[in-house]
Each structure stands twice: as structure tokens, then as C-alpha cells.
Short mmCIF file of C-alpha atoms in Angstrom, two decimals:
data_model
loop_
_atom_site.label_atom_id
_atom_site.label_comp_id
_atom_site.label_asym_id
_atom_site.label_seq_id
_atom_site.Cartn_x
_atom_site.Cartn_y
_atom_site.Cartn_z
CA UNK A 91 57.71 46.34 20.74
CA UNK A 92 57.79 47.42 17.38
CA UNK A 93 54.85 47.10 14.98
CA UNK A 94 55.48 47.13 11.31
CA UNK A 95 52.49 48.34 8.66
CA UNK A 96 52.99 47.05 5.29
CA UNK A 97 50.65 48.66 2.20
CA UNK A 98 51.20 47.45 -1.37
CA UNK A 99 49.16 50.47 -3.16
CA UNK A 100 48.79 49.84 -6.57
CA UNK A 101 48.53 53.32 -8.81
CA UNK A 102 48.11 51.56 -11.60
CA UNK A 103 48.41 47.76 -13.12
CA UNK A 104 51.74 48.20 -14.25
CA UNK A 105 52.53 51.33 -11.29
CA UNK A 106 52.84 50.82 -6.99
CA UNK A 107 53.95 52.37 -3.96
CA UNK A 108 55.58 50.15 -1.91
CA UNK A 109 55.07 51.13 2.35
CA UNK A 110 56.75 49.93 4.81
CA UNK A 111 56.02 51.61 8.61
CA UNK A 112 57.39 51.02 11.71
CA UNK A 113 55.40 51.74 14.87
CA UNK A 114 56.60 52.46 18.30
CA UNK A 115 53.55 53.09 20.29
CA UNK A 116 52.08 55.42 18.17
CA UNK A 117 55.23 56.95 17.24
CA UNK A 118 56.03 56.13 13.93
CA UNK A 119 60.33 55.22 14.18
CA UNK A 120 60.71 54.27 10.51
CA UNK A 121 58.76 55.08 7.01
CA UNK A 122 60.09 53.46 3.60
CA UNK A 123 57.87 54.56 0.46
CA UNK A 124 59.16 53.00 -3.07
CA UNK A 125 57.08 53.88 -6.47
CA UNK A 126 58.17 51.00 -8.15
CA UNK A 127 57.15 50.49 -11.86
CA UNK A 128 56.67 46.94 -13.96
CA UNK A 129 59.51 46.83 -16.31
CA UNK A 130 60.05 44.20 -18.80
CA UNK A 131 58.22 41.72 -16.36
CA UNK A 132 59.95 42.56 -13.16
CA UNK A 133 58.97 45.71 -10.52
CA UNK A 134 61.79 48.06 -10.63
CA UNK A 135 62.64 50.94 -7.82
CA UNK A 136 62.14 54.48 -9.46
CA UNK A 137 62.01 56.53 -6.32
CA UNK A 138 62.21 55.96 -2.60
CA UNK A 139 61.28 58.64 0.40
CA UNK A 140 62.74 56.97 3.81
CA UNK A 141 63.71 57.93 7.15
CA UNK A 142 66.95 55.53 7.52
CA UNK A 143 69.16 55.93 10.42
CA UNK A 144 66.26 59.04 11.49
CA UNK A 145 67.75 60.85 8.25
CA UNK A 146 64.41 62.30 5.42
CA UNK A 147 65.53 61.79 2.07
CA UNK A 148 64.41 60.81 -1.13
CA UNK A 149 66.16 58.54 -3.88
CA UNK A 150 65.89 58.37 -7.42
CA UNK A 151 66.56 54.99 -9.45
CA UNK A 152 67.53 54.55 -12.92
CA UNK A 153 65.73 52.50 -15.95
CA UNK A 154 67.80 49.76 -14.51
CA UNK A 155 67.18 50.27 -10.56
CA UNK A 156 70.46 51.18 -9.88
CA UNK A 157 70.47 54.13 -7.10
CA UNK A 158 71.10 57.15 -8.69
CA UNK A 159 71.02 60.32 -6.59
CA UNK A 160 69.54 60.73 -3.44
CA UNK A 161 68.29 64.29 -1.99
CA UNK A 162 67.23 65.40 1.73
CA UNK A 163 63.61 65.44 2.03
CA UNK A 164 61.20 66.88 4.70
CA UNK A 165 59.04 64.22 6.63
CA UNK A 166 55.52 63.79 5.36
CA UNK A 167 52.62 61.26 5.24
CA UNK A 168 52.05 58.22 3.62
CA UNK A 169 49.06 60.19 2.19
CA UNK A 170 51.24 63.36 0.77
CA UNK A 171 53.69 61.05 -0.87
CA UNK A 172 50.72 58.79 -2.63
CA UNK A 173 49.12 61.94 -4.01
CA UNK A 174 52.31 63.28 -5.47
CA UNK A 175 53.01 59.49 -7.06
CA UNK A 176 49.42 59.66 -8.37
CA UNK A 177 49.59 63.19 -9.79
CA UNK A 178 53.00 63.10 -11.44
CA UNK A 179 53.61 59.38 -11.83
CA UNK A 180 56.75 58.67 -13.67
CA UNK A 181 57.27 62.86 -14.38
CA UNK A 182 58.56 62.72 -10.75
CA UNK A 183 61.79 61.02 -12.06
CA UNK A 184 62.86 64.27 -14.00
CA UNK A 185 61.03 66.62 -11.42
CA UNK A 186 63.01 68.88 -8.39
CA UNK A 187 61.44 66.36 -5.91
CA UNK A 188 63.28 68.60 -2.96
CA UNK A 189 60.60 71.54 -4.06
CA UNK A 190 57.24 69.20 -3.57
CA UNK B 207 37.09 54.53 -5.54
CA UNK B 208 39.05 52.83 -3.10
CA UNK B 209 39.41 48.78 -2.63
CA UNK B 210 41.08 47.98 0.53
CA UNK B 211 42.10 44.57 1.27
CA UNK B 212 43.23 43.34 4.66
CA UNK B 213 44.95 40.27 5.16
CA UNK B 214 45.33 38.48 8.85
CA UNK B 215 48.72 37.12 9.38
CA UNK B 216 48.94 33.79 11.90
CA UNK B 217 52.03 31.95 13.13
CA UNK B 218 52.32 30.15 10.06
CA UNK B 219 52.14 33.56 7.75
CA UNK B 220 54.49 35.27 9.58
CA UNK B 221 57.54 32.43 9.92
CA UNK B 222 56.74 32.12 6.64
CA UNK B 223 57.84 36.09 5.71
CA UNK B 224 60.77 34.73 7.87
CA UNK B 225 61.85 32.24 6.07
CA UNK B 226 61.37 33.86 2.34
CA UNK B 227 63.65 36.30 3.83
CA UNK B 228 66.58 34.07 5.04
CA UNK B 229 65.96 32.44 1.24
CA UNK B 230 66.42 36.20 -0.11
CA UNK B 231 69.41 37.38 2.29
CA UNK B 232 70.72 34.42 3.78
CA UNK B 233 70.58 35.66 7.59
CA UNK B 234 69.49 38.55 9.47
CA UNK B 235 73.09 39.14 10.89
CA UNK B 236 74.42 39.31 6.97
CA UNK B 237 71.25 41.46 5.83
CA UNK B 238 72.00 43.85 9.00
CA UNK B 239 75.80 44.42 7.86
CA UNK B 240 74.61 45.08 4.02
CA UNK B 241 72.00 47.45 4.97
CA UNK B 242 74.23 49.71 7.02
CA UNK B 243 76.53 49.63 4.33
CA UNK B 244 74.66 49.67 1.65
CA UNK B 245 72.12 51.81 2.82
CA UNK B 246 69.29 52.33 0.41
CA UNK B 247 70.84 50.76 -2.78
CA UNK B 248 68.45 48.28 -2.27
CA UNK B 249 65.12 49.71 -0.94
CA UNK B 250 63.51 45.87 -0.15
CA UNK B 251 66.90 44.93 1.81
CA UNK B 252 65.68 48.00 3.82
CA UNK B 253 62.62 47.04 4.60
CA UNK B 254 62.89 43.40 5.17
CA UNK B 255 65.50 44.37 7.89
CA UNK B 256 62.75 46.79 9.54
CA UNK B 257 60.01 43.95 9.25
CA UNK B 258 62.97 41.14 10.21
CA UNK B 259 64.00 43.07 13.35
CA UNK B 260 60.57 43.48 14.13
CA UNK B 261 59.42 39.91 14.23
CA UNK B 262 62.55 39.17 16.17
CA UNK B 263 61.63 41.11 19.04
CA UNK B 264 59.48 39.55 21.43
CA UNK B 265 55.60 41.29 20.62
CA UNK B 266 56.91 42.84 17.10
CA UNK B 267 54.08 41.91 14.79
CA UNK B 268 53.02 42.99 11.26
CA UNK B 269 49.77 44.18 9.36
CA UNK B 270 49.84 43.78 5.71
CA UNK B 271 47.25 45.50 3.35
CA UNK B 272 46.82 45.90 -0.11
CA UNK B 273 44.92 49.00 -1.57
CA UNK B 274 44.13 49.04 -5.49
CA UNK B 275 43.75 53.31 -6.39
CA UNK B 276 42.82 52.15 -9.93
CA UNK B 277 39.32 50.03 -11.10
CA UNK B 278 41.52 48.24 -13.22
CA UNK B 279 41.38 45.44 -10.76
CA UNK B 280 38.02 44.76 -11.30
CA UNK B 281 38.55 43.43 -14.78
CA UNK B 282 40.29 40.68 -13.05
CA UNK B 283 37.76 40.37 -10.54
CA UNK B 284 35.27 38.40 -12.21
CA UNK B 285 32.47 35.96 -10.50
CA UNK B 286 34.26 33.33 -10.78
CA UNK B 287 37.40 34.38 -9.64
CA UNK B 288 35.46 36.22 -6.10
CA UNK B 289 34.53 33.03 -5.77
CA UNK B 290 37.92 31.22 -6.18
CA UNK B 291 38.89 33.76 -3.49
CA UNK B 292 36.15 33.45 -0.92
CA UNK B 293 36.93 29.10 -1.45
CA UNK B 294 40.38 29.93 -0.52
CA UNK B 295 39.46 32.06 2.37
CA UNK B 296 37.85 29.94 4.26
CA UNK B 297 39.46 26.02 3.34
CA UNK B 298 42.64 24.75 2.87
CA UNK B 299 43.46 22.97 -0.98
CA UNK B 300 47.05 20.77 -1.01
CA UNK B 301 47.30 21.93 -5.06
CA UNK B 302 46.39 23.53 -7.69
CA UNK B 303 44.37 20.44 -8.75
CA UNK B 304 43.06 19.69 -5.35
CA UNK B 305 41.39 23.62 -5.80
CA UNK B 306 40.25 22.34 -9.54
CA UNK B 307 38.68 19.42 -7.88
CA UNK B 308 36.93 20.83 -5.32
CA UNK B 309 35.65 23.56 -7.34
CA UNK B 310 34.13 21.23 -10.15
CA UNK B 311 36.23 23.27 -12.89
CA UNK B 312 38.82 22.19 -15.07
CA UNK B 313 42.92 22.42 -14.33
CA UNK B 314 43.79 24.88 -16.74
CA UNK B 315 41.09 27.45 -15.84
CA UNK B 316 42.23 27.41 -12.53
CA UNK B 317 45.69 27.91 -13.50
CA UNK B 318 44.72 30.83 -15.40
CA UNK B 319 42.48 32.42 -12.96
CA UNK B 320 45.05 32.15 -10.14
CA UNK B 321 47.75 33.35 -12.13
CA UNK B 322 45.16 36.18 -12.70
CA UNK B 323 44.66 36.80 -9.37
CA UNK B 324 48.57 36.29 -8.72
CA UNK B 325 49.53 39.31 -10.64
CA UNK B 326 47.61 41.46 -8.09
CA UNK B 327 49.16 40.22 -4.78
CA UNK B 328 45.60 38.53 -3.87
CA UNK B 329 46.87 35.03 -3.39
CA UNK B 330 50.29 33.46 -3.71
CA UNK B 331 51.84 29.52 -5.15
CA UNK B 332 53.47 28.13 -2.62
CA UNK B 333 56.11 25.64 -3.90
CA UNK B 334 55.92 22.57 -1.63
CA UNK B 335 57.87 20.06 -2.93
CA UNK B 336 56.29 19.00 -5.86
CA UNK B 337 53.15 20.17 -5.27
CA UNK B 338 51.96 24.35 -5.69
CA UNK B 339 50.12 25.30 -3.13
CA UNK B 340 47.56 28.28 -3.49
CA UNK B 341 46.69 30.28 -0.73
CA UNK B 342 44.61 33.64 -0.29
CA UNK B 343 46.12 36.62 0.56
CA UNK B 344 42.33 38.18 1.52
CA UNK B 345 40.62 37.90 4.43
CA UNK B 346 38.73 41.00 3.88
CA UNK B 347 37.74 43.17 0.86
CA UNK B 348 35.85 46.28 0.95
CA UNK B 349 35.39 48.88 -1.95
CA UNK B 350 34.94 52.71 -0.61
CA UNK B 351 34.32 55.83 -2.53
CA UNK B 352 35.94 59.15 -1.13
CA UNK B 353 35.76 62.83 -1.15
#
């Protein structure tokens, strides 16, 4: 039985993180984080941390959303990941996000 | 400062998140194969497969919150507009007039302070026919300050 917790955290008016968990028990099976920012009236990807197919990485989008490089990540909370979106906001697109 | 909103999902809510997804990716079968290939491309294809597969299985079940990090959502939270939300909490309004009516103001107000209170994620338009349907996305509000 899985349990899925969904969290729209808005940063800013025009800046959110996206959540999406999956719960097994208490065992969390599946995380999706997306910092999405309001461009030109629609919400646009910038970067995602996931655990797809039980692989850590984090994706970076371009001004258009397109996927444009993706990098392994280590696992960490929903909590880490906000305070890194609300320290460096859009700097994390030019930032070594493998080092934070 | 921390707002936290919590939303309860029924029957209704949930085949409803069903449904907006078979309108966004056709079936669950055709979002399954693009999400293995596609993998992340496209981060909401990702999740609405999680949530999908989820509410497929028998006792899968979802919790949806909103959190606002910023107090710029209480320039949009005016009296009025608390009050719009606390109406919509509790009764159900067939339109966007039928919620003017019954809350002795005029249409376009309304309008305005839903669309308002759209651009937040705190209640959504349903399009029923011809008819736009507002419905709260709030069943619970509360406003916390932490270390």
C-alpha cells in the first residue's frame, strides 16, 4: 500500500518546489523535488532531485524546460533540498549542485 | 513564518486527480511506457505515474499540502477573500455566480478575488459544462513561526 505526500512549497510568488513522496510504511520508496520558476505565465522545471528507478540524481532544465544535464546526487531530505532552493534560488542553475 | 495549508481529499477529489491525469496522458499504460523511456524529461509525467500507481493499488491514498515560505501570500489574503474561503469550505456553490449570489457581492469581484486566490493553489475552476465551478482547496490553515 503505497502512500503518496504531495507539498506545493511556494519560495516565492513567482518561485516553488514541487514534492512528490512515496511512502511504504514508513519507508520512503520514491522522492521527486522540482524548483520550478513562473516564466512568461507558465511554471517551468529548473531543477529536479529524484530517486527514479532507486537511482539519486539531480537535473538541471533550461530557460525553456528542456532537460539539460543530469548529475548523481546523494539522498537527502525534503528539508535539505528546500533550504538550498531558498538560499541560492535561481544561482543553483549555474552552481556545482554535486558539491551541496 | 510558516503558513501550512492542509487539504482533505474524498472519493470525489481523488477520481478527480484521476481523471485530470488520463486528460493530461491519455492512460496510465501509455504514461507508464513514456516514463521509463523518457525518464525525467518530464518531471510531472514522473510524478503523476508515482501518484497514478498509487491510487491504483487497492489502500494507495494521497495527502496534499500547500506551504507558502514567503508573507507574500498575505497580500492576497484579505478579509474578504478568508471569508470567500471559509464559504467555500464548508458549502457547495454550482458557479461562479451562484458564489456571487450567496455572498451578497457583485460577479466581477468574485471573479477577481477567486482568480486571486487561484494563482496560489487555494481553490480551483472547475469547468462543468458551461458552468465554472469553484471549489476550495483548504480545509485547514495555520500560520507558525520557527526557530
Amino acid at each position: 500500500m503505497t502512500r503518496v505526500v504531495r507539498q506545493l512549497i511556494w519560495v516565492r510568488r513567482d518561485e516553488v518546489l514541487d514534492a512528490t513522496e512515496a511512502y511504504e510504511g514508513a519507508r520512503r520508496a520514491f522522492y521527486g523535488y522540482t524548483y520550478r520558476t513562473l516564466q512568461s505565465g507558465s511554471w517551468l522545471p529548473a531543477i529536479r532531485w529524484d530517486s527514479w528507478e532507486g537511482q539519486d540524481h539531480v537535473d538541471r532544465y533550461d530557460e525553456s524546460g528542456q532537460l539539460k544535464d543530469r548529475l548523481p546526487w546523494r539522498d537527502r531530505p525534503l528539508a535539505d533540498v528546500l533550504k538550498l532552493v531558498k538560499t541560492f534560488r535561481r544561482n543553483l542553475l549555474t552552481m556545482d549542485l554535486s558539491e551541496l | 513564518m510558516r503558513v501550512e495549508v492542509a487539504r482533505d481529499l474524498g472519493k470525489a477529489d481523488l477520481a478527480r486527480e484521476v481523471a485530470e491525469m488520463e486528460t493530461r496522458h491519455g492512460s496510465f499504460d501509455g504514461l507508464r511506457q513514456r516514463v521509463f523511456v523518457e525518464r525525467c524529461a518530464d518531471p510531472r509525467a514522473v510524478d503523476d505515474y508515482v501518484l497514478w500507481k498509487a491510487l491504483r493499488d487497492e489502500g494507495g491514498g494521497l495527502e496534499d499540502r500547500t506551504v507558502f515560505d514567503t508573507p507574500e501570500v498575505f497580500r492576497t489574503l484579505t478579509p474578504r477573500r478568508v471569508e470567500m474561503l471559509e464559504f467555500l469550505r464548508h458549502a457547495e456553490v454550482a458557479s461562479i455566480q451562484d458564489l456571487a449570489a450567496k455572498l451578497r457581492r457583485d460577479y466581477k469581484n468574485t471573479y477577481d478575488d477567486l482568480a486571486a486566490l487561484k494563482a496560489w493553489g487555494l481553490v480551483a475552476v472547475l469547468r462543468e459544462g458551461k458552468n465554472q465551478r469553484p471549489v476550495s482547496h483548504v480545509t485547514s490553515l495555520r500560520v507558525s513561526w520557527e526557530k
